[in-house]
DNA sequence: GACTACAGTT
DNA sequence: AACTGTA
């Protein structure tokens, strides 16, 4: 086998130069900034954002008292009795701000490569913008340069001093003169151009941070030739400055002193594995240098060590990371999220009614988010800037009249296909330490019933039907033992968005049309039997005839087919039950009604 | 320890 | 479709 080339572990991997310019923005203590901007007087007091019993984050006033993120409320209060606590459990205000900043940055991208990492970090690949401006540069008058932000409109841009890097750089004592030593000119030229590219990146970053600041937010930024280095560089001068990694071509001296845990992609599991390989328990010894120079560390060895959890090629990837090489591209901005999930943790949800309550709760907020993220207002089309009046709009258009449905005002930009429920048991503090905190996490997915896409219906009704018809059965399937029931986590997630593609019903217009029909169908059937008559066993056909005005004969077929696909329709409540859950659902009726 | 969200791999 | 890992 050609497993590992003995050489490969010795010398640093051969690098073909990375010629990209990557920016990494990081909004410092993001939640706190959001809250502070909404209530400016909080800027001067120690502020903590709490989720359950811990601090998600806190502002710098609080930090000066020794408070740290992820600290328990009690300890934080002890350290800083004046600590003001804000509730951070509803993420929607944070998401709104995050989206605003994200679209700001996106609007400056030429290639659309704008990747969001969590709510408070954004990668930007600005290689093209920088290359364009590199050509524009007048090398005889660097001090008065013009940075062009638009190819079409040369006026759009800003003046800057291209003789110096904007913000901080690394290494600090920037050995400006590109060493005109012995080496051939090609290398020098390369190095010069690399330096200039990064320099241009630094000015763009500076400008963009100013724009973010106009929105009221401060940020840090890292400028380098790949995502790994950009992210790590940004850490150097947090929270409110930027750092350009000028030595991108030989990052060893930059990376070597860092603890391994700092490397994005190396988490707790990987650290544990590496401890074995490096034969150390001392965390101080767990630096990039230690791993990089240890002969036991080779791509193949790492692969053997880490591939247990699945990932193929992870050994190679980690090893390259240790050498400062990260080939990961900044992924193009996605129009719709890949998945939407809501979860909540509990201190032992034990009874069915409590569980139901919890499910209703998170399902409602899931539905709200689906509307926020996936429903587009047709009339307003491409209005990206929601700059106005978003401060405190009183109750958005929450289900405006079921009856007087305005024709085609709003529509789904994507429809998730599957619904997943995840639960985790609750362990009382006494037996807590016997398991890791995620022990016992289980999940199960089903097709997402289509009636959730009904825009004309009351949210409440949809939630109710989803919980009772789908989620509770799902829950029973996951937790068959109803005797010893104690839940620590509920998570509901919709995935498999279709951007108008394959899936269960072809792509394009026809499919969309058919899907719309289905929605109307199901809705007619559903509400027919829910609201009007408690639960008579009406023939589906009858109800359809009555409720769906514009229906043709086609539609009846669809109802049939859907029954076949998704399962069977419960005669008691009218829900479509996946076959596997039919029995559990039946039990639910017994328990619930009896 | 304790929170929420997301994504990659089988 | 389920699980695992990470920020």
Coordinates of C-alpha atoms (C1' of nucleotides) in Angstrom, one line a residue:
Chain A
X1 CA 0.0 0.0 0.0
X2 CA 1.1 3.5 -0.6
X3 CA -0.2 4.6 2.7
X4 CA 2.1 7.2 3.7
X5 CA 5.1 8.5 1.9
X6 CA 7.7 8.5 4.6
X7 CA 8.8 11.9 3.5
X8 CA 5.5 13.5 3.8
X9 CA 5.7 13.7 7.6
X10 CA 9.0 15.4 7.7
X11 CA 8.9 18.4 5.5
X12 CA 6.2 20.9 5.4
X13 CA 3.7 20.2 2.8
X14 CA 4.6 21.7 -0.5
X15 CA 2.6 24.8 -1.0
X16 CA 1.4 26.1 -4.2
X17 CA 0.7 29.6 -3.2
X18 CA -2.7 30.6 -2.1
X19 CA -3.5 33.7 -3.9
X20 CA -6.8 34.5 -2.2
X21 CA -7.6 37.3 0.1
X22 CA -10.0 36.2 2.8
X23 CA -11.6 38.5 5.4
X24 CA -13.1 37.2 8.6
X25 CA -15.4 39.5 10.6
X26 CA -16.2 38.8 14.2
X27 CA -18.8 40.9 16.1
X28 CA -17.5 41.0 19.6
X29 CA -20.0 39.9 22.3
X30 CA -22.6 40.1 19.8
X31 CA -25.7 39.5 21.9
X32 CA -24.6 42.2 24.4
X33 CA -24.1 44.7 21.6
X34 CA -27.6 44.0 20.3
X35 CA -29.1 44.5 23.7
X36 CA -27.1 47.6 24.3
X37 CA -28.1 49.1 21.0
X38 CA -31.7 48.5 21.8
X39 CA -31.2 50.0 25.3
X40 CA -28.3 52.4 25.1
X41 CA -28.2 53.1 28.8
X42 CA -26.9 49.6 29.3
X43 CA -23.7 50.3 27.6
X44 CA -22.3 51.7 30.8
X45 CA -23.3 49.0 33.2
X46 CA -22.1 45.4 33.5
X47 CA -24.4 43.4 31.3
X48 CA -24.9 39.7 31.0
X49 CA -27.0 37.9 28.5
X50 CA -28.5 34.9 30.1
X51 CA -29.9 31.7 28.7
X52 CA -31.3 29.4 31.3
X53 CA -28.8 29.3 34.2
X54 CA -25.7 30.5 32.4
X55 CA -24.5 33.6 30.6
X56 CA -24.4 33.2 26.9
X57 CA -22.1 36.3 26.8
X58 CA -21.5 39.6 28.6
X59 CA -20.2 43.0 27.7
X60 CA -16.8 44.3 28.5
X61 CA -17.9 46.2 31.6
X62 CA -18.9 42.9 33.0
X63 CA -15.7 41.3 31.9
X64 CA -13.7 43.8 33.8
X65 CA -15.3 42.4 36.9
X66 CA -14.1 39.0 36.0
X67 CA -17.3 37.8 34.5
X68 CA -16.9 35.5 31.6
X69 CA -19.0 34.0 28.9
X70 CA -20.7 30.7 29.6
X71 CA -20.3 31.4 33.3
X72 CA -23.0 30.3 35.7
X73 CA -25.4 33.0 36.8
X74 CA -24.6 32.5 40.4
X75 CA -20.9 32.8 40.0
X76 CA -21.3 35.9 37.8
X77 CA -23.6 37.5 40.4
X78 CA -21.1 36.8 43.1
X79 CA -18.2 38.4 41.1
X80 CA -20.3 41.3 40.1
X81 CA -23.4 41.9 42.2
X82 CA -24.5 44.8 40.0
X83 CA -24.6 42.7 36.9
X84 CA -27.6 43.5 34.8
X85 CA -29.1 40.4 33.2
X86 CA -30.9 40.5 29.9
X87 CA -32.9 37.5 28.6
X88 CA -31.2 35.9 25.6
X89 CA -33.4 33.0 25.1
X90 CA -35.4 34.4 22.2
X91 CA -32.8 34.6 19.5
X92 CA -34.9 36.4 16.9
X93 CA -33.7 39.9 17.7
X94 CA -30.1 38.7 17.3
X95 CA -30.9 37.0 14.1
X96 CA -32.4 40.2 12.7
X97 CA -29.3 42.1 13.5
X98 CA -27.1 39.4 12.2
X99 CA -28.9 39.3 8.9
X100 CA -28.6 43.0 8.6
X101 CA -24.9 43.0 9.0
X102 CA -24.6 40.0 6.8
X103 CA -26.5 41.6 3.9
X104 CA -24.4 44.7 4.3
X105 CA -21.3 42.8 3.8
X106 CA -22.8 40.8 1.0
X107 CA -23.6 44.0 -0.8
X108 CA -19.9 44.7 -1.2
X109 CA -19.1 41.2 -2.5
X110 CA -18.6 40.8 -6.2
X111 CA -18.4 37.0 -6.3
X112 CA -21.1 36.3 -3.8
X113 CA -18.7 34.4 -1.6
X114 CA -20.0 35.4 1.8
X115 CA -20.2 32.8 4.4
X116 CA -21.9 33.1 7.7
X117 CA -20.5 31.2 10.7
X118 CA -23.0 31.3 13.5
X119 CA -24.7 34.6 14.1
X120 CA -21.7 36.8 14.7
X121 CA -19.0 35.8 12.2
X122 CA -18.7 36.3 8.4
X123 CA -16.1 35.2 5.9
X124 CA -15.6 37.2 2.8
X125 CA -13.5 36.1 -0.2
X126 CA -12.5 39.4 -1.7
X127 CA -9.8 38.1 -4.0
X128 CA -11.5 39.5 -7.1
X129 CA -12.1 43.0 -5.6
X130 CA -8.5 43.1 -4.5
X131 CA -7.1 41.9 -7.7
X132 CA -9.0 44.6 -9.6
X133 CA -7.7 47.3 -7.3
X134 CA -4.2 45.9 -7.5
X135 CA -4.2 46.7 -11.2
X136 CA -5.5 50.2 -10.5
X137 CA -2.7 51.0 -8.1
X138 CA -0.4 53.8 -9.0
X139 CA 2.9 52.6 -7.6
X140 CA 4.4 56.1 -7.7
X141 CA 1.7 57.7 -5.6
X142 CA 0.6 55.1 -3.1
X143 CA -0.4 57.5 -0.5
X144 CA -3.3 58.8 -2.4
X145 CA -4.9 55.8 -3.8
X146 CA -8.5 55.2 -4.6
X147 CA -10.2 51.9 -3.7
X148 CA -12.8 51.0 -6.2
X149 CA -15.9 49.2 -4.9
X150 CA -17.7 48.9 -8.1
X151 CA -16.6 47.9 -11.6
X152 CA -19.4 49.9 -13.1
X153 CA -19.1 53.1 -11.2
X154 CA -15.5 54.2 -10.6
X155 CA -16.8 56.9 -8.3
X156 CA -18.0 54.4 -5.8
X157 CA -15.2 53.8 -3.5
X158 CA -12.9 55.5 -1.0
X159 CA -9.5 57.1 -0.8
X160 CA -6.8 55.4 1.2
X161 CA -3.1 55.3 1.8
X162 CA -1.7 52.3 0.1
X163 CA 1.8 52.7 1.5
X164 CA 0.7 51.3 4.8
X165 CA -1.5 48.5 6.1
X166 CA -4.7 49.6 7.7
X167 CA -5.1 48.6 11.3
X168 CA -2.7 46.1 13.0
X169 CA -0.5 43.6 11.2
X170 CA 1.3 40.5 12.2
X171 CA 4.1 40.2 12.8
X172 CA 4.1 43.5 14.6
X173 CA 7.5 44.7 13.5
X174 CA 6.5 44.4 9.9
X175 CA 9.7 43.9 8.1
X176 CA 8.5 46.1 5.3
X177 CA 11.3 45.8 2.8
X178 CA 10.6 42.6 1.0
X179 CA 14.0 41.1 1.4
X180 CA 15.9 41.7 -1.8
X181 CA 18.4 39.1 -1.1
X182 CA 19.9 36.4 -3.0
X183 CA 16.8 34.7 -4.3
X184 CA 15.5 35.1 -7.7
X185 CA 13.3 38.0 -8.6
X186 CA 10.3 35.8 -9.2
X187 CA 10.0 35.1 -5.5
X188 CA 10.4 38.7 -4.6
X189 CA 7.8 39.7 -7.0
X190 CA 5.4 37.1 -5.7
X191 CA 6.0 38.2 -2.2
X192 CA 5.5 41.8 -3.1
X193 CA 2.3 41.2 -4.8
X194 CA 1.1 39.0 -1.9
X195 CA 1.9 41.8 0.5
X196 CA 0.0 44.3 -1.7
X197 CA -3.0 42.1 -2.0
X198 CA -3.2 41.7 1.8
X199 CA -2.6 45.4 2.2
X200 CA -5.5 46.1 -0.1
X201 CA -7.6 43.6 1.8
X202 CA -6.8 45.4 5.0
X203 CA -8.1 48.7 3.7
X204 CA -11.2 47.1 2.4
X205 CA -11.7 45.5 5.8
X206 CA -11.2 48.8 7.5
X207 CA -13.8 50.4 5.3
X208 CA -16.3 47.6 5.8
X209 CA -15.8 47.7 9.6
X210 CA -16.7 51.4 9.4
X211 CA -19.8 50.6 7.6
X212 CA -20.7 48.0 10.2
X213 CA -20.0 50.7 12.8
X214 CA -22.5 52.9 11.1
X215 CA -25.1 50.3 12.0
X216 CA -24.0 50.6 15.5
X217 CA -21.7 47.6 15.9
X218 CA -18.1 47.1 16.5
X219 CA -16.1 44.2 15.1
X220 CA -12.8 42.6 14.7
X221 CA -11.4 41.4 11.4
X222 CA -8.7 39.1 10.2
X223 CA -7.1 39.4 6.8
X224 CA -5.2 36.5 5.4
X225 CA -4.9 34.1 2.5
X226 CA -7.3 31.5 3.8
X227 CA -10.1 31.0 6.2
X228 CA -8.1 29.4 8.9
X229 CA -5.5 32.1 9.0
X230 CA -8.0 34.9 8.6
X231 CA -10.0 33.7 11.6
X232 CA -6.9 33.3 13.8
X233 CA -5.4 36.6 12.7
X234 CA -8.6 38.3 13.7
X235 CA -8.2 37.0 17.2
X236 CA -4.9 38.9 17.7
X237 CA -6.4 42.3 18.2
X238 CA -9.9 41.7 19.4
X239 CA -12.3 43.1 20.1
X240 CA -12.2 46.2 18.1
X241 CA -9.3 46.2 15.7
X242 CA -8.2 44.3 12.7
X243 CA -5.2 42.2 12.0
X244 CA -3.5 41.5 8.7
X245 CA -1.4 38.4 8.5
X246 CA 1.4 39.5 6.3
X247 CA 3.5 36.4 6.7
X248 CA 0.8 34.2 5.2
X249 CA 3.5 32.5 3.1
X250 CA 5.2 31.0 6.1
X251 CA 2.6 30.8 8.8
X252 CA 4.5 28.5 11.0
X253 CA 5.8 31.2 13.4
X254 CA 2.3 32.5 13.6
X255 CA 0.6 29.2 14.3
X256 CA 3.2 27.4 16.3
X257 CA 2.6 29.0 19.7
X258 CA -1.2 28.6 19.5
X259 CA -2.9 25.9 21.6
X260 CA -4.3 23.3 19.4
X261 CA -7.8 23.9 20.7
X262 CA -7.7 27.3 18.9
X263 CA -7.6 25.7 15.5
X264 CA -11.1 25.8 14.1
X265 CA -12.0 22.2 13.3
X266 CA -10.2 20.9 16.3
X267 CA -12.8 20.4 19.0
X268 CA -12.8 18.5 22.3
X269 CA -12.9 15.1 20.7
X270 CA -10.0 15.8 18.5
X271 CA -8.0 17.2 21.4
X272 CA -8.5 14.0 23.4
X273 CA -7.3 12.0 20.5
X274 CA -4.3 14.2 20.0
X275 CA -3.4 14.0 23.6
X276 CA -3.0 10.2 23.2
X277 CA -0.9 10.6 20.1
X278 CA 1.3 13.3 21.6
X279 CA 1.5 11.4 25.0
X280 CA 0.7 14.5 27.0
X281 CA -1.9 15.6 29.5
X282 CA -0.4 18.9 30.1
X283 CA -2.5 21.4 28.2
X284 CA 0.4 23.8 27.9
X285 CA 2.2 21.2 25.7
X286 CA -0.7 21.0 23.3
X287 CA 0.5 23.6 20.9
X288 CA 0.5 23.6 17.2
X289 CA 4.3 23.4 17.3
X290 CA 4.2 20.3 19.5
X291 CA 1.9 18.6 17.1
X292 CA 3.5 19.8 13.9
X293 CA 7.0 18.7 14.9
X294 CA 6.1 15.4 16.5
X295 CA 7.1 12.6 14.3
X296 CA 4.1 10.5 15.4
X297 CA 1.9 13.1 13.7
X298 CA 1.3 12.3 10.1
X299 CA -1.8 12.5 8.0
X300 CA -2.2 8.8 8.1
X301 CA -1.8 8.6 11.8
X302 CA -4.3 11.3 12.3
X303 CA -6.7 9.7 10.0
X304 CA -6.5 6.4 11.9
X305 CA -7.0 8.2 15.1
X306 CA -9.8 10.5 14.1
X307 CA -11.7 8.7 11.4
X308 CA -13.5 6.6 14.1
X309 CA -16.2 9.2 14.3
X310 CA -16.7 8.9 10.6
X311 CA -15.1 11.7 8.7
X312 CA -13.0 10.5 5.8
X313 CA -9.9 12.5 4.9
X314 CA -10.0 14.3 8.2
X315 CA -6.4 13.3 9.1
X316 CA -5.1 15.0 6.0
X317 CA -7.2 18.0 6.7
X318 CA -6.1 18.5 10.3
X319 CA -2.5 17.9 9.4
X320 CA -2.7 20.6 6.7
X321 CA -4.4 22.9 9.2
X322 CA -1.4 22.5 11.5
X323 CA 0.7 23.8 8.6
X324 CA -1.5 26.8 8.0
X325 CA -3.0 25.4 4.9
X326 CA -6.8 25.5 4.5
X327 CA -8.2 24.8 1.1
X328 CA -11.7 25.4 2.3
X329 CA -13.5 27.8 0.0
X330 CA -15.7 30.6 1.3
X331 CA -19.0 29.1 0.4
X332 CA -21.3 31.3 -1.8
X333 CA -24.0 33.0 0.0
X334 CA -27.1 30.8 0.3
X335 CA -30.4 32.3 -0.4
X336 CA -32.2 30.1 2.0
X337 CA -30.9 28.4 5.1
X338 CA -30.1 24.7 4.9
X339 CA -32.2 24.0 8.0
X340 CA -34.1 25.7 10.6
X341 CA -34.3 24.4 14.1
X342 CA -35.5 25.4 17.5
X343 CA -34.7 23.8 20.7
X344 CA -35.1 24.3 24.4
X345 CA -33.8 22.6 27.5
X346 CA -35.7 21.6 30.5
X347 CA -35.2 20.4 34.0
X348 CA -37.0 17.2 33.6
X349 CA -40.2 17.4 31.6
X350 CA -42.0 14.4 33.1
X351 CA -45.7 14.4 32.2
X352 CA -47.2 14.1 28.8
X353 CA -49.0 17.4 29.2
X354 CA -45.8 19.2 30.0
X355 CA -44.2 17.7 27.0
X356 CA -47.0 18.7 24.9
X357 CA -46.7 22.2 26.2
X358 CA -43.0 22.3 25.4
X359 CA -43.6 21.0 21.9
X360 CA -46.3 23.6 21.3
X361 CA -43.9 26.2 22.4
X362 CA -41.0 25.4 20.2
X363 CA -43.2 24.4 17.3
X364 CA -44.8 27.9 17.4
X365 CA -41.5 29.6 17.3
X366 CA -40.3 27.3 14.6
X367 CA -43.2 28.2 12.5
X368 CA -42.6 31.9 13.2
X369 CA -39.1 31.5 12.0
X370 CA -40.1 29.6 8.9
X371 CA -42.3 32.6 8.0
X372 CA -39.5 35.0 8.7
X373 CA -36.9 33.1 6.7
X374 CA -38.8 31.4 4.0
X375 CA -41.8 33.5 3.2
X376 CA -41.3 36.2 0.7
X377 CA -43.6 39.1 0.2
X378 CA -44.5 39.0 -3.5
X379 CA -45.6 42.6 -3.8
X380 CA -42.4 44.0 -2.3
X381 CA -40.2 41.6 -4.2
X382 CA -36.5 42.3 -3.9
X383 CA -36.5 44.8 -1.1
X384 CA -33.5 43.9 0.9
X385 CA -33.2 46.9 3.1
X386 CA -35.5 46.7 6.0
X387 CA -34.0 49.8 7.5
X388 CA -37.2 51.4 8.5
X389 CA -39.5 51.0 11.4
X390 CA -38.3 47.7 12.6
X391 CA -37.7 48.9 16.1
X392 CA -40.9 47.9 17.7
X393 CA -43.5 46.9 15.2
X394 CA -46.5 45.8 17.1
X395 CA -47.4 42.2 16.2
X396 CA -46.6 41.6 12.6
X397 CA -49.2 40.5 10.1
X398 CA -50.0 37.5 12.3
X399 CA -52.5 35.5 10.3
X400 CA -54.6 38.2 8.9
X401 CA -58.1 36.9 8.7
X402 CA -58.4 33.3 7.6
X403 CA -61.3 34.1 5.4
X404 CA -60.4 37.1 3.4
X405 CA -57.2 35.7 2.0
X406 CA -55.6 38.3 -0.2
X407 CA -54.6 36.8 -3.4
X408 CA -51.0 35.6 -3.6
X409 CA -49.4 38.2 -1.5
X410 CA -46.9 36.0 0.2
X411 CA -45.3 32.9 -0.9
X412 CA -42.7 30.3 0.2
X413 CA -39.3 30.7 -1.2
X414 CA -38.4 27.2 -0.2
X415 CA -40.3 24.3 1.4
X416 CA -38.6 22.0 3.8
X417 CA -39.4 18.4 3.2
X418 CA -38.6 16.7 6.5
X419 CA -39.3 17.3 10.1
X420 CA -37.1 16.0 12.8
X421 CA -37.6 15.7 16.5
X422 CA -34.6 15.3 18.8
X423 CA -34.9 14.6 22.5
X424 CA -32.5 14.0 25.3
X425 CA -33.3 12.7 28.7
X426 CA -32.9 14.8 31.8
X427 CA -30.4 13.6 34.3
X428 CA -30.7 15.1 37.8
X429 CA -27.5 16.7 39.1
X430 CA -26.7 13.6 41.1
X431 CA -26.1 11.3 38.2
X432 CA -25.2 14.1 35.8
X433 CA -21.5 13.4 35.8
X434 CA -21.9 9.8 34.8
X435 CA -22.8 10.8 31.3
X436 CA -21.6 13.5 29.0
X437 CA -24.1 16.2 28.6
X438 CA -25.4 15.0 25.3
X439 CA -25.9 11.4 26.4
X440 CA -29.0 9.8 25.2
X441 CA -29.7 12.3 22.4
X442 CA -32.0 10.6 19.9
X443 CA -33.9 11.7 16.9
X444 CA -36.3 10.7 14.3
X445 CA -37.5 12.3 11.1
X446 CA -40.7 12.2 9.0
X447 CA -42.1 13.9 6.0
X448 CA -43.2 17.4 7.0
X449 CA -47.0 17.5 6.5
X450 CA -47.8 20.0 3.9
X451 CA -50.5 21.9 5.7
X452 CA -47.8 23.9 7.5
X453 CA -47.3 25.8 4.3
X454 CA -50.8 27.2 4.4
X455 CA -50.3 30.9 4.7
X456 CA -53.9 31.6 5.2
X457 CA -54.4 29.6 8.3
X458 CA -54.1 30.5 12.0
X459 CA -50.6 29.7 13.2
X460 CA -52.1 28.3 16.3
X461 CA -54.1 25.8 14.4
X462 CA -51.2 24.6 12.4
X463 CA -49.0 24.3 15.4
X464 CA -51.7 22.3 17.2
X465 CA -52.1 19.9 14.3
X466 CA -48.4 19.5 13.9
X467 CA -47.9 18.8 17.5
X468 CA -50.7 16.4 18.0
X469 CA -50.6 14.7 14.7
X470 CA -46.9 14.4 14.0
X471 CA -44.6 15.5 16.9
X472 CA -46.3 13.6 19.7
X473 CA -46.4 10.4 17.8
X474 CA -42.8 11.0 16.9
X475 CA -42.0 11.6 20.5
X476 CA -43.6 8.4 21.5
X477 CA -41.6 6.5 19.0
X478 CA -38.4 8.0 20.5
X479 CA -39.5 7.5 24.1
X480 CA -41.5 4.4 24.2
X481 CA -41.2 4.0 27.9
X482 CA -43.8 6.4 29.2
X483 CA -43.4 5.3 32.7
X484 CA -39.9 6.7 33.3
X485 CA -40.2 9.8 31.3
X486 CA -38.0 12.8 32.0
X487 CA -36.9 15.1 29.2
X488 CA -34.0 17.4 29.2
X489 CA -34.0 18.6 25.7
X490 CA -36.5 19.1 22.9
X491 CA -35.4 20.1 19.4
X492 CA -37.5 20.5 16.3
X493 CA -35.9 20.9 13.0
X494 CA -37.0 21.3 9.4
X495 CA -34.6 20.4 6.7
X496 CA -34.3 19.5 3.1
X497 CA -35.3 22.8 1.6
X498 CA -36.2 22.6 -2.0
X499 CA -35.1 25.5 -4.1
X500 CA -37.4 24.2 -6.8
X501 CA -35.7 20.9 -7.6
X502 CA -36.0 17.2 -7.4
X503 CA -37.6 15.5 -4.5
X504 CA -41.1 14.1 -4.2
X505 CA -42.6 15.9 -7.1
X506 CA -40.4 17.1 -9.8
X507 CA -39.1 20.7 -10.1
X508 CA -40.4 23.9 -11.6
X509 CA -43.7 25.5 -12.1
X510 CA -45.9 22.5 -12.6
X511 CA -44.6 20.9 -9.4
X512 CA -45.1 24.2 -7.6
X513 CA -48.6 24.4 -8.9
X514 CA -49.4 20.9 -7.9
X515 CA -47.9 21.5 -4.5
X516 CA -50.0 24.5 -4.0
X517 CA -53.1 22.5 -4.9
X518 CA -52.1 20.0 -2.3
X519 CA -51.8 22.5 0.3
X520 CA -55.2 23.8 -0.4
X521 CA -56.5 20.3 -0.4
X522 CA -55.2 19.3 2.8
X523 CA -56.2 22.5 4.3
X524 CA -59.8 22.1 3.2
X525 CA -59.9 18.6 4.6
X526 CA -58.2 19.5 7.8
X527 CA -60.2 22.6 8.7
X528 CA -63.3 21.1 7.5
X529 CA -63.1 18.5 10.2
X530 CA -61.4 20.5 12.8
X531 CA -63.3 23.7 13.3
X532 CA -66.8 22.9 12.0
X533 CA -67.6 19.6 13.5
X534 CA -65.5 18.3 16.2
X535 CA -64.5 15.1 14.6
X536 CA -67.1 13.6 12.5
X537 CA -66.1 11.0 10.1
X538 CA -66.8 12.9 7.0
X539 CA -65.8 11.5 3.7
X540 CA -62.8 13.4 2.5
X541 CA -64.5 13.9 -0.8
X542 CA -67.5 15.7 0.7
X543 CA -65.4 18.1 2.5
X544 CA -63.3 18.8 -0.5
X545 CA -66.3 19.6 -2.5
X546 CA -67.6 22.1 0.0
X547 CA -64.4 23.9 1.0
X548 CA -62.3 24.1 -2.0
X549 CA -64.0 26.5 -4.3
X550 CA -61.7 26.5 -7.3
X551 CA -61.0 22.8 -7.2
X552 CA -61.2 20.5 -10.3
X553 CA -61.4 16.8 -10.4
X554 CA -57.7 16.7 -10.4
X555 CA -57.5 17.4 -6.8
X556 CA -59.2 14.4 -5.4
X557 CA -56.5 12.4 -6.8
X558 CA -54.0 14.3 -4.9
X559 CA -55.6 13.7 -1.7
X560 CA -55.5 10.1 -2.3
X561 CA -51.9 10.1 -3.3
X562 CA -50.9 12.0 -0.4
X563 CA -52.5 9.6 1.9
X564 CA -50.5 6.9 0.3
X565 CA -47.3 8.7 0.6
X566 CA -47.4 10.1 4.1
X567 CA -49.4 7.5 5.9
X568 CA -53.0 7.2 6.9
X569 CA -55.5 9.8 8.0
X570 CA -56.7 9.5 11.5
X571 CA -60.4 9.4 11.7
X572 CA -60.5 11.1 15.0
X573 CA -58.5 14.2 14.3
X574 CA -58.0 14.2 10.6
X575 CA -54.2 14.3 10.8
X576 CA -52.1 12.4 8.4
X577 CA -50.1 9.9 10.5
X578 CA -47.0 8.3 9.2
X579 CA -47.5 4.5 9.2
X580 CA -44.8 3.8 11.8
X581 CA -46.5 6.1 14.2
X582 CA -50.0 5.0 13.7
X583 CA -50.1 2.9 16.8
X584 CA -48.5 5.4 19.0
X585 CA -50.9 8.0 17.7
X586 CA -53.8 5.8 18.6
X587 CA -52.5 5.4 22.1
X588 CA -52.2 9.2 22.3
X589 CA -55.9 9.5 21.6
X590 CA -56.6 7.1 24.4
X591 CA -54.5 8.9 26.8
X592 CA -55.3 12.4 25.7
X593 CA -59.0 12.1 25.5
X594 CA -59.5 9.5 28.1
Chain B
dG1 C1' -20.6 22.2 33.7
dA2 C1' -24.6 24.1 30.3
dC3 C1' -27.1 26.6 25.6
dT4 C1' -28.6 26.7 20.9
dA5 C1' -27.9 26.0 16.0
dC6 C1' -26.0 23.9 12.2
dA7 C1' -23.5 20.7 9.2
dG8 C1' -20.9 16.7 7.7
dT9 C1' -20.8 11.8 7.3
dT10 C1' -22.7 7.2 7.4
Chain C
dA1 C1' -32.7 8.9 8.5
dA2 C1' -29.6 8.9 12.5
dC3 C1' -25.7 10.3 14.8
dT4 C1' -21.7 13.1 15.9
dG5 C1' -19.0 17.1 16.4
dT6 C1' -18.3 22.0 16.7
dA7 C1' -18.8 27.1 17.2

